Amino acid sequence: MTAIAGQGGGRQGSAETLAPLLSIRGLTVRYGPITALDGLSLDVGAGQVISIVGPNGAGKSSLLAAIAGTVKPAGGQVTFKGQPTIGQPLEQTVRRGIALVPEGRHVLASLTVLENLRLGATIRRDTAEAAREIEGFFKTFPILGERRNKSAGRLSGGEQQMLVIARALLSKPTLLMLDEPSLGLAPKITDQIYAMLASIREAGVSILVVEQNAARALRVADRTYVLNGGIIRMSGTEAELSGNPDFEAAYFGLAPRGGAQ
Amino acid sequence: MIDPAQILIDAVSVGGLYALTALGIGLIFSVMRLANFAHAELVTVAAYMLFAFSGSPVAVAILVAIAAAVLLALATERIAFRPLRGADSATLLISSFAVSMFLQKLLVFLVGSRPKALDPLPALSRTVSIGSLQVSALKLVTIVVCLTLLAALTAFLKWTRFGLQMRASAENFTMSRLLGVRANAVIAIAFGLSGLLAAVVAVLFAAQSGFVQPRFGVQIVIIAFVATVIGGLGNLFGAAVGGFFVGVVTILLQAFLPAELRPFREAFLFVIVIAILLFRPQGLFPARNLKERV
């Protein structure tokens, strides 16, 4: 059956309705003797927002890195739009439709704001349309429009985060992955970032967001997974998890392995 | 009495060659963290091509030299350096030594180690008078070509799609690849450009020196390496400035050292280099994110 689906390249649409957009099975990541992810499995459906919460060192960044391809997993499978992704060249990630906003923002500080955005559209051939989108972004965020020809390294943390999200969106991703988008930002700026995520979702982009800020992560997501010690301890909707004493216990690594689901 | 204008012309023409060589090395270093000693053999092979085609029209010989240096640069990348991508800088450096030595010995084997006389730009072996000044046409052309290439390279890096990708890769290769920049394309373009720069340097340097031998490129590349280190490894602007700086210092030493010390002018140059690096170990213009690799 998979062979038939593989041959009929044009029939991917039907496969997508059957299978989740992103499917992770038994994903294990090791750094030398340290196991960062231990046989993790989860799905992201088309149009869904999934959040991952957990303390520092829980394995959150390793998960995104393994999906994006910057880290080579020791075991397990990652399937995106029905295709295995592990072992593919890094520049294929964005061409497949996965955009990563890494922790620490990573604006290209020596490039201007405008150049950062242009680079976000690297894989597109419709340059004129991309340029219109960039202008539209400058209208929404006039501060960045004013500084379009300034070095991106001189922006404030919040402005850099906006820029990096906009840069990721310019590749027209199907799945946007964000690593701690609120890290080190004032609450007001964090509000803006999460408002931005809500409108990105309305545009039909699936989102996988990793957060230490559990309250935020719960509110924004259809489903939240609690990750600790490389293992998913618990998962559920905001209604199921917020105020649930097990949630806090799971966050701090107190729940038994494979606990309440 | 030494004419300051004469010194300036000498300094810029020598500095320009160092700057172009330093840029060829800097381009590769900035995207790959490879200090490519085999750049010397790109220059040498281009010069031998000029010698081999010295019977042909000048334009043909120059085009053949450029094509040979670009192809050799691409071949060394594909065969020797691509398998080592992401390897430690020291590993890359040593492998570039190996490539350099291999090509040098291959040239000794193929053409012998004795110098061959050549005059790739015979039309320029005359002087031009500017006001009261008698200037070698070759030096003037060297200056014009160096400045034109510097401007063209700057425009390429600043205004073109691949230039943008190259600057992005130089700062953070992993992030650039995540945005869709193709590592193989960017690195191949960097090697191609370094081959082009090496060939131009070979033409101008061979016209000045008048002969080529298997260590022809090494003399200039060693100095250019010093220039890139002074300028700040991984910073192209720094490489160009470093090149001109070394050229100016060399000419000033040549002009103002007492005659009996002139044979040791390189020793004085390196004393100055060491003094600079003592105060600015990262060079005059340190690059960002030097640790980031492919």
Coordinates of C-alpha atoms in Angstrom, one line a residue:
Chain A
M1 CA 0.0 0.0 0.0
T2 CA 2.8 2.4 0.8
A3 CA 4.4 1.5 -2.5
I4 CA 1.3 2.7 -4.3
A5 CA 1.2 5.9 -2.4
G6 CA 4.9 6.4 -3.1
Q7 CA 4.4 6.0 -6.8
G8 CA 1.4 8.3 -7.1
G9 CA 3.3 11.5 -6.4
G10 CA 0.2 13.6 -7.2
R11 CA -2.0 11.7 -4.7
Q12 CA -0.1 13.0 -1.7
G13 CA -3.3 14.9 -0.6
S14 CA -5.1 11.8 0.2
A15 CA -2.2 10.4 2.1
E16 CA -2.1 13.6 4.2
T17 CA -5.7 13.2 5.3
L18 CA -4.9 9.7 6.5
A19 CA -1.5 10.3 8.2
P20 CA -0.5 13.2 10.4
L21 CA 1.7 15.9 8.9
L22 CA 4.6 15.1 11.1
S23 CA 5.0 11.7 12.7
I24 CA 7.8 10.8 15.2
R25 CA 8.3 7.3 16.3
G26 CA 10.9 6.0 18.9
L27 CA 13.2 9.0 18.4
T28 CA 16.4 8.7 20.4
V29 CA 19.1 11.3 20.5
R30 CA 22.4 10.8 22.3
Y31 CA 25.4 13.0 22.9
G32 CA 28.1 10.6 23.8
P33 CA 27.0 8.9 27.0
I34 CA 24.1 11.3 27.6
T35 CA 20.7 10.4 26.3
A36 CA 18.8 13.6 25.4
L37 CA 15.7 11.9 23.9
D38 CA 14.7 8.4 24.8
G39 CA 12.4 6.7 22.3
L40 CA 10.0 9.7 21.9
S41 CA 6.9 9.4 19.8
L42 CA 4.4 12.2 18.8
D43 CA 2.3 13.5 15.9
V44 CA 1.5 16.9 14.6
G45 CA -1.6 17.0 12.5
A46 CA -2.2 19.4 9.6
G47 CA -3.2 22.8 11.0
Q48 CA -2.5 21.8 14.6
V49 CA -0.5 23.7 17.2
I50 CA 1.4 21.4 19.4
S51 CA 3.5 22.6 22.3
I52 CA 6.2 20.8 24.2
V53 CA 7.0 22.0 27.8
G54 CA 9.7 20.9 30.2
P55 CA 12.5 22.2 32.2
N56 CA 16.0 23.1 31.0
G57 CA 17.8 20.0 29.6
A58 CA 14.5 18.0 29.1
G59 CA 15.4 17.3 25.5
K60 CA 13.2 19.9 23.9
S61 CA 15.8 21.5 21.7
S62 CA 17.2 18.1 20.8
L63 CA 13.7 17.2 19.5
L64 CA 13.5 20.2 17.2
A65 CA 17.1 19.7 16.1
A66 CA 16.5 16.1 15.2
I67 CA 13.4 17.0 13.1
A68 CA 15.2 19.9 11.4
G69 CA 18.2 17.7 10.7
T70 CA 20.9 19.6 12.6
V71 CA 21.3 16.6 15.0
K72 CA 21.6 13.0 13.8
P73 CA 19.3 10.7 15.9
A74 CA 20.7 7.5 17.3
G75 CA 17.4 5.8 16.5
G76 CA 13.8 6.2 15.5
Q77 CA 11.9 7.7 12.6
V78 CA 10.7 11.1 11.6
T79 CA 8.1 11.2 8.8
F80 CA 7.0 14.5 7.3
K81 CA 4.2 14.5 4.6
G82 CA 4.7 10.7 4.4
Q83 CA 8.4 11.0 3.6
P84 CA 11.3 10.0 6.0
T85 CA 13.4 13.0 6.8
I86 CA 16.4 11.6 8.7
G87 CA 19.7 11.6 6.9
Q88 CA 18.6 14.1 4.3
P89 CA 20.9 17.2 3.6
L90 CA 20.1 20.1 5.8
E91 CA 19.0 22.4 3.0
Q92 CA 16.2 20.0 2.2
T93 CA 14.4 20.7 5.5
V94 CA 13.0 24.0 4.4
R95 CA 12.3 22.8 0.9
R96 CA 10.1 20.1 2.4
G97 CA 8.2 22.8 4.3
I98 CA 9.8 22.8 7.7
A99 CA 11.0 26.1 9.0
L100 CA 12.9 26.3 12.3
V101 CA 13.2 29.3 14.6
P102 CA 16.0 28.2 16.8
E103 CA 16.7 29.1 20.4
G104 CA 18.6 32.3 20.8
R105 CA 17.0 33.7 17.6
H106 CA 20.0 33.6 15.3
V107 CA 19.5 36.7 13.2
L108 CA 22.3 37.0 10.8
A109 CA 23.8 39.9 12.7
S110 CA 26.2 41.1 9.9
L111 CA 23.3 41.3 7.4
T112 CA 20.7 44.0 7.3
V113 CA 17.1 43.4 8.4
L114 CA 16.0 43.4 4.7
E115 CA 18.8 40.9 3.8
N116 CA 17.7 38.6 6.6
L117 CA 14.2 38.6 5.2
R118 CA 15.4 38.1 1.6
L119 CA 17.4 35.1 2.8
G120 CA 14.2 33.7 4.2
A121 CA 12.9 33.6 0.7
T122 CA 16.0 31.7 -0.7
I123 CA 14.0 28.7 -1.9
R124 CA 11.3 30.7 -3.7
R125 CA 11.3 31.6 -7.3
D126 CA 8.5 34.1 -7.1
T127 CA 10.8 36.9 -6.0
A128 CA 8.3 39.7 -6.8
E129 CA 5.7 38.1 -4.6
A130 CA 8.2 37.6 -1.8
A131 CA 9.2 41.2 -2.0
R132 CA 5.6 42.2 -1.6
E133 CA 5.3 40.0 1.5
I134 CA 8.4 41.7 2.9
E135 CA 6.8 45.1 2.3
G136 CA 3.6 43.8 4.0
F137 CA 5.7 42.7 7.0
F138 CA 7.3 46.2 7.2
K139 CA 3.8 47.7 7.3
T140 CA 2.8 45.5 10.2
F141 CA 6.0 46.1 12.1
P142 CA 7.0 49.7 11.1
I143 CA 10.0 49.7 13.5
L144 CA 11.6 47.0 11.4
G145 CA 10.6 48.8 8.2
E146 CA 12.5 51.9 9.4
R147 CA 15.5 49.8 10.1
R148 CA 15.4 47.7 7.0
N149 CA 18.9 48.8 6.0
K150 CA 20.4 48.6 9.5
S151 CA 22.3 45.6 10.7
A152 CA 20.0 43.0 12.2
G153 CA 22.4 42.5 15.1
R154 CA 21.5 46.0 16.5
L155 CA 17.8 45.2 16.9
S156 CA 16.4 44.6 20.4
G157 CA 15.7 41.0 21.5
G158 CA 11.9 41.3 20.7
E159 CA 12.6 42.8 17.3
Q160 CA 15.0 40.1 16.5
Q161 CA 12.5 37.5 17.4
M162 CA 9.8 39.1 15.2
L163 CA 12.4 39.3 12.4
V164 CA 13.4 35.6 12.7
I165 CA 9.8 34.4 12.7
A166 CA 9.0 36.6 9.7
R167 CA 12.1 35.2 8.0
A168 CA 11.0 31.6 8.7
L169 CA 7.5 32.4 7.2
L170 CA 9.0 33.7 4.0
S171 CA 9.8 30.2 3.0
K172 CA 6.0 29.5 3.1
P173 CA 6.4 26.5 5.5
T174 CA 3.8 23.9 6.2
L175 CA 5.3 23.4 9.7
L176 CA 6.8 26.2 11.8
M177 CA 9.0 25.0 14.7
L178 CA 9.9 27.5 17.4
D179 CA 12.4 26.9 20.2
E180 CA 11.6 29.0 23.3
P181 CA 10.3 32.1 21.4
S182 CA 9.7 34.0 24.7
L183 CA 13.1 33.3 26.2
G184 CA 14.6 36.5 27.7
L185 CA 11.7 38.7 26.4
A186 CA 9.5 41.1 28.5
P187 CA 5.9 39.8 29.0
K188 CA 4.5 42.5 26.7
I189 CA 6.8 41.4 23.9
T190 CA 5.9 37.8 24.6
D191 CA 2.2 38.7 24.2
Q192 CA 3.0 40.2 20.7
I193 CA 5.0 37.1 19.7
Y194 CA 2.1 34.8 20.7
A195 CA -0.4 37.0 19.0
M196 CA 1.7 36.6 15.9
L197 CA 1.6 32.8 16.3
A198 CA -2.2 32.9 16.5
S199 CA -2.4 34.7 13.2
I200 CA 0.2 32.3 11.6
R201 CA -2.0 29.5 12.7
E202 CA -5.1 31.1 11.2
A203 CA -3.2 31.2 7.9
G204 CA -3.1 27.4 8.0
V205 CA 0.5 26.8 9.1
S206 CA 1.0 24.0 11.7
I207 CA 3.1 24.9 14.6
L208 CA 5.4 23.0 16.9
V209 CA 6.5 25.2 19.8
V210 CA 8.9 24.4 22.6
E211 CA 8.6 26.4 25.8
Q212 CA 9.7 26.6 29.4
N213 CA 6.8 29.0 30.0
A214 CA 4.2 26.3 30.6
A215 CA 1.2 28.6 30.9
R216 CA 1.8 30.2 27.5
A217 CA 2.4 26.9 25.9
L218 CA -0.8 25.4 27.2
R219 CA -2.9 28.4 26.1
V220 CA -1.7 28.5 22.5
A221 CA -1.7 24.8 21.8
D222 CA -4.3 22.2 20.8
R223 CA -2.3 19.7 22.7
T224 CA 0.7 20.0 25.0
Y225 CA 3.3 17.3 25.8
V226 CA 5.4 17.4 29.0
L227 CA 8.9 16.4 28.3
N228 CA 11.4 15.6 31.0
G229 CA 14.6 13.5 31.0
G230 CA 14.1 12.8 27.3
I231 CA 10.7 11.1 27.9
I232 CA 7.2 12.3 27.4
R233 CA 5.6 12.2 30.9
M234 CA 2.2 13.4 30.1
S235 CA 0.1 15.0 27.4
G236 CA -3.3 16.7 27.0
T237 CA -5.2 19.8 26.2
E238 CA -5.2 23.0 28.2
A239 CA -8.4 22.0 29.9
E240 CA -6.9 18.6 30.9
L241 CA -3.6 19.9 32.1
S242 CA -3.9 23.3 33.6
G243 CA -4.6 23.1 37.3
N244 CA -3.9 19.3 37.2
P245 CA -1.5 18.5 40.1
D246 CA 0.0 15.7 38.0
F247 CA 1.0 18.3 35.4
E248 CA 3.4 20.1 37.7
A249 CA 4.8 16.8 39.0
A250 CA 5.4 15.7 35.4
Y251 CA 7.1 19.0 34.5
F252 CA 9.5 18.5 37.3
G253 CA 10.1 14.9 36.5
L254 CA 8.2 13.3 39.4
A255 CA 5.7 11.2 37.4
P256 CA 6.5 7.6 36.6
R257 CA 7.7 6.8 33.1
G258 CA 4.8 6.7 30.5
G259 CA 2.5 8.0 33.2
A260 CA -1.0 9.5 32.9
Q261 CA -1.9 10.0 29.2
Chain B
M1 CA 65.5 61.7 -3.0
I2 CA 62.5 59.3 -3.0
D3 CA 59.3 60.6 -4.6
P4 CA 56.3 60.0 -2.3
A5 CA 54.0 59.5 -5.3
Q6 CA 56.4 56.8 -6.6
I7 CA 56.3 55.1 -3.2
L8 CA 52.5 55.3 -3.2
I9 CA 52.2 53.7 -6.6
D10 CA 54.6 50.9 -5.7
A11 CA 52.8 50.3 -2.4
V12 CA 49.3 50.1 -4.0
S13 CA 50.4 47.9 -6.8
V14 CA 52.2 45.5 -4.5
G15 CA 49.5 45.7 -1.9
G16 CA 46.8 45.1 -4.5
L17 CA 48.3 41.8 -5.4
Y18 CA 48.5 40.8 -1.8
A19 CA 45.0 42.0 -1.3
L20 CA 43.6 39.9 -4.2
T21 CA 45.5 36.8 -2.9
A22 CA 44.4 37.4 0.6
L23 CA 40.8 37.7 -0.6
G24 CA 41.0 34.4 -2.5
I25 CA 42.2 32.8 0.7
G26 CA 39.7 34.7 2.8
L27 CA 36.7 33.7 0.7
I28 CA 37.3 30.0 1.3
F29 CA 38.2 30.5 5.0
S30 CA 35.0 32.5 5.6
V31 CA 32.6 29.9 4.3
M32 CA 34.6 26.7 5.2
R33 CA 37.0 27.6 8.0
L34 CA 39.7 26.1 5.6
A35 CA 43.0 28.0 5.5
N36 CA 43.8 26.8 2.0
F37 CA 47.6 26.7 1.4
A38 CA 46.9 25.0 -2.0
H39 CA 45.9 28.5 -3.1
A40 CA 49.6 28.9 -4.0
E41 CA 49.4 26.1 -6.6
L42 CA 46.3 27.8 -8.2
V43 CA 48.6 30.8 -8.8
T44 CA 51.5 28.6 -9.9
V45 CA 49.4 26.5 -12.3
A46 CA 47.9 29.6 -13.9
A47 CA 51.3 31.0 -14.4
Y48 CA 52.5 27.8 -16.1
M49 CA 49.5 28.0 -18.4
L50 CA 50.6 31.5 -19.4
F51 CA 54.1 30.1 -20.1
A52 CA 52.6 27.2 -22.1
F53 CA 50.4 29.5 -24.2
S54 CA 53.0 32.3 -24.5
G55 CA 52.8 31.8 -28.3
S56 CA 49.1 32.5 -28.4
P57 CA 47.5 35.9 -28.2
V58 CA 47.6 37.4 -24.7
A59 CA 43.8 37.2 -24.3
V60 CA 43.8 33.5 -25.1
A61 CA 46.7 32.8 -22.7
I62 CA 44.9 34.7 -19.9
L63 CA 41.6 33.0 -20.5
V64 CA 43.3 29.6 -20.4
A65 CA 45.1 30.5 -17.2
I66 CA 41.8 31.6 -15.6
A67 CA 40.0 28.4 -16.7
A68 CA 42.8 26.2 -15.4
A69 CA 42.9 27.9 -12.0
V70 CA 39.1 27.8 -11.6
L71 CA 38.9 24.1 -12.7
L72 CA 41.8 23.2 -10.4
A73 CA 40.2 25.0 -7.5
L74 CA 36.9 23.2 -8.1
A75 CA 38.7 19.9 -8.4
T76 CA 40.6 20.3 -5.1
E77 CA 37.3 21.1 -3.4
R78 CA 35.5 18.2 -4.8
I79 CA 38.3 15.6 -4.3
A80 CA 40.2 16.7 -1.3
F81 CA 38.1 19.1 0.8
R82 CA 34.5 18.1 0.4
P83 CA 34.9 14.7 2.2
L84 CA 36.4 16.7 5.1
R85 CA 33.6 19.2 5.5
G86 CA 32.9 19.9 9.1
A87 CA 36.2 18.4 10.1
D88 CA 38.4 20.2 12.6
S89 CA 40.2 23.3 11.3
A90 CA 43.6 21.7 11.9
T91 CA 42.6 18.6 9.8
L92 CA 41.5 20.9 7.0
L93 CA 44.8 23.0 7.3
I94 CA 47.0 19.9 7.1
S95 CA 45.0 18.4 4.2
S96 CA 45.5 21.7 2.3
F97 CA 49.2 21.4 3.0
A98 CA 49.1 17.9 1.5
V99 CA 47.3 19.1 -1.6
S100 CA 49.7 22.0 -2.0
M101 CA 52.8 19.7 -1.7
F102 CA 51.3 17.1 -4.0
L103 CA 50.7 19.7 -6.7
Q104 CA 54.1 21.3 -6.2
K105 CA 55.9 17.9 -6.6
L106 CA 53.6 17.0 -9.5
L107 CA 54.7 20.2 -11.3
V108 CA 58.4 19.4 -10.5
F109 CA 57.8 16.0 -12.1
L110 CA 56.0 17.4 -15.1
V111 CA 57.9 20.5 -16.0
G112 CA 61.1 20.4 -13.8
S113 CA 62.1 22.7 -11.1
R114 CA 64.1 25.2 -13.1
P115 CA 62.6 28.6 -13.6
K116 CA 61.0 29.3 -17.0
A117 CA 61.1 32.8 -18.4
L118 CA 57.9 34.4 -19.6
D119 CA 56.5 37.8 -20.4
P120 CA 52.7 37.5 -20.4
L121 CA 52.0 41.2 -20.9
P122 CA 54.7 42.5 -23.2
A123 CA 52.7 45.6 -24.1
L124 CA 53.1 46.9 -20.6
S125 CA 56.8 46.8 -20.3
R126 CA 57.2 50.6 -20.8
T127 CA 56.8 53.6 -18.7
V128 CA 54.1 56.3 -18.8
S129 CA 54.7 59.8 -17.7
I130 CA 52.2 61.4 -15.4
G131 CA 53.3 65.0 -15.0
S132 CA 56.9 64.8 -13.9
L133 CA 56.5 61.2 -12.8
Q134 CA 57.8 58.2 -14.8
V135 CA 55.5 55.2 -13.9
S136 CA 55.7 51.6 -15.2
A137 CA 52.6 50.8 -17.2
L138 CA 52.5 47.4 -15.6
K139 CA 52.2 48.9 -12.2
L140 CA 49.4 51.2 -13.3
V141 CA 47.5 48.3 -14.9
T142 CA 48.1 46.3 -11.7
I143 CA 46.5 49.0 -9.6
V144 CA 43.5 49.4 -12.0
V145 CA 42.9 45.7 -12.2
C146 CA 43.2 45.2 -8.5
L147 CA 40.8 48.0 -7.6
T148 CA 38.3 46.9 -10.3
L149 CA 38.3 43.3 -9.0
L150 CA 37.9 44.5 -5.5
A151 CA 34.9 46.7 -6.5
A152 CA 33.4 43.8 -8.6
L153 CA 33.8 41.4 -5.7
T154 CA 32.2 43.8 -3.3
A155 CA 29.3 44.3 -5.7
F156 CA 28.9 40.6 -6.1
L157 CA 28.8 40.0 -2.4
K158 CA 26.5 43.0 -1.7
W159 CA 24.0 42.9 -4.5
T160 CA 23.7 39.4 -5.9
R161 CA 21.7 36.4 -4.6
F162 CA 24.8 34.2 -4.2
G163 CA 26.7 37.1 -2.6
L164 CA 24.0 37.3 0.0
Q165 CA 24.1 33.6 0.5
M166 CA 27.9 33.6 0.8
R167 CA 27.9 36.3 3.5
A168 CA 25.1 34.5 5.4
S169 CA 27.1 31.3 5.2
A170 CA 30.2 33.0 6.4
E171 CA 28.4 34.1 9.5
N172 CA 26.4 31.0 10.3
F173 CA 26.5 28.1 7.9
T174 CA 24.0 25.9 9.8
M175 CA 21.3 28.6 10.0
S176 CA 21.9 29.5 6.4
R177 CA 21.4 25.9 5.3
L178 CA 18.2 25.8 7.4
L179 CA 17.0 28.7 5.3
G180 CA 17.7 26.8 2.1
V181 CA 21.2 28.0 1.2
R182 CA 22.8 25.1 -0.7
A183 CA 26.2 24.4 1.0
N184 CA 27.7 22.7 -2.1
A185 CA 26.8 25.6 -4.4
V186 CA 28.1 28.3 -2.1
I187 CA 31.4 26.5 -1.4
A188 CA 31.8 25.7 -5.1
I189 CA 31.3 29.4 -6.0
A190 CA 33.8 30.4 -3.3
F191 CA 36.4 28.1 -4.8
G192 CA 35.6 29.2 -8.3
L193 CA 36.1 32.8 -7.3
S194 CA 39.3 32.0 -5.5
G195 CA 40.6 30.3 -8.7
L196 CA 39.7 33.4 -10.7
L197 CA 41.5 35.7 -8.2
A198 CA 44.6 33.4 -8.2
A199 CA 44.8 33.5 -12.0
V200 CA 44.6 37.3 -12.1
V201 CA 47.4 37.5 -9.5
A202 CA 49.4 35.0 -11.5
V203 CA 49.2 37.1 -14.7
L204 CA 50.2 40.3 -12.9
F205 CA 52.9 38.7 -10.7
A206 CA 54.4 36.8 -13.6
A207 CA 54.6 40.0 -15.6
Q208 CA 56.5 41.6 -12.8
S209 CA 58.8 38.8 -12.0
G210 CA 59.3 37.5 -15.5
F211 CA 59.7 33.8 -14.7
V212 CA 57.8 30.9 -13.2
Q213 CA 58.9 27.9 -11.1
P214 CA 57.0 25.3 -9.0
R215 CA 57.2 27.5 -5.9
F216 CA 56.0 30.6 -7.8
G217 CA 52.7 30.9 -5.9
V218 CA 54.1 30.0 -2.5
Q219 CA 56.1 33.3 -2.1
I220 CA 53.0 35.5 -2.6
V221 CA 50.6 33.2 -0.7
I222 CA 52.7 33.1 2.4
I223 CA 52.7 36.9 2.6
A224 CA 48.9 36.9 1.8
F225 CA 48.3 34.5 4.7
V226 CA 50.0 37.0 6.9
A227 CA 47.8 39.7 5.5
T228 CA 44.6 37.7 6.2
V229 CA 45.7 37.0 9.8
I230 CA 46.5 40.7 10.3
G231 CA 43.2 41.7 8.8
G232 CA 41.3 39.1 10.9
L233 CA 40.7 35.6 9.6
G234 CA 37.3 35.1 8.1
N235 CA 36.7 38.8 7.5
L236 CA 37.0 39.7 3.8
F237 CA 37.2 43.4 4.3
G238 CA 40.0 42.7 6.8
A239 CA 41.8 40.5 4.3
A240 CA 41.8 43.3 1.7
V241 CA 43.0 45.9 4.2
G242 CA 45.6 43.4 5.5
G243 CA 46.8 42.9 1.9
F244 CA 47.3 46.5 1.2
F245 CA 48.8 47.0 4.7
V246 CA 51.5 44.4 4.1
G247 CA 52.2 45.8 0.6
V248 CA 52.6 49.3 2.0
V249 CA 54.8 48.2 4.8
T250 CA 57.0 46.1 2.5
I251 CA 57.5 49.1 0.1
L252 CA 58.2 51.5 3.0
L253 CA 60.8 49.1 4.4
Q254 CA 62.3 48.8 1.0
A255 CA 62.4 52.6 0.6
F256 CA 63.6 53.7 4.0
L257 CA 65.7 50.8 5.4
P258 CA 69.4 51.4 5.2
A259 CA 70.7 49.6 2.1
E260 CA 72.6 46.9 4.1
L261 CA 69.4 45.9 5.9
R262 CA 67.2 45.7 2.9
P263 CA 67.7 42.0 2.2
F264 CA 66.2 41.4 5.6
R265 CA 63.1 43.5 5.0
E266 CA 60.8 40.4 5.4
A267 CA 62.2 40.0 8.9
F268 CA 61.2 43.5 9.8
L269 CA 57.8 42.9 8.2
F270 CA 57.2 39.9 10.4
V271 CA 58.4 41.8 13.5
I272 CA 55.6 44.4 12.8
V273 CA 53.1 41.6 12.2
I274 CA 54.0 39.9 15.5
A275 CA 53.7 43.3 17.2
I276 CA 50.2 43.8 15.8
L277 CA 49.1 40.3 16.8
L278 CA 50.4 40.8 20.3
F279 CA 48.0 43.6 20.7
R280 CA 45.1 42.3 18.5
P281 CA 45.4 38.5 18.5
Q282 CA 42.1 38.3 16.4
G283 CA 43.5 40.7 13.8
L284 CA 42.5 44.2 13.1
F285 CA 38.9 43.3 12.1
P286 CA 37.9 40.1 13.9
A287 CA 35.2 38.0 12.2
R288 CA 32.0 37.0 14.0
N289 CA 31.1 33.5 14.9
L290 CA 34.4 32.0 14.1
K291 CA 33.4 28.7 15.7
E292 CA 30.5 28.1 13.4
R293 CA 31.2 25.4 10.8
V294 CA 29.4 23.4 8.1

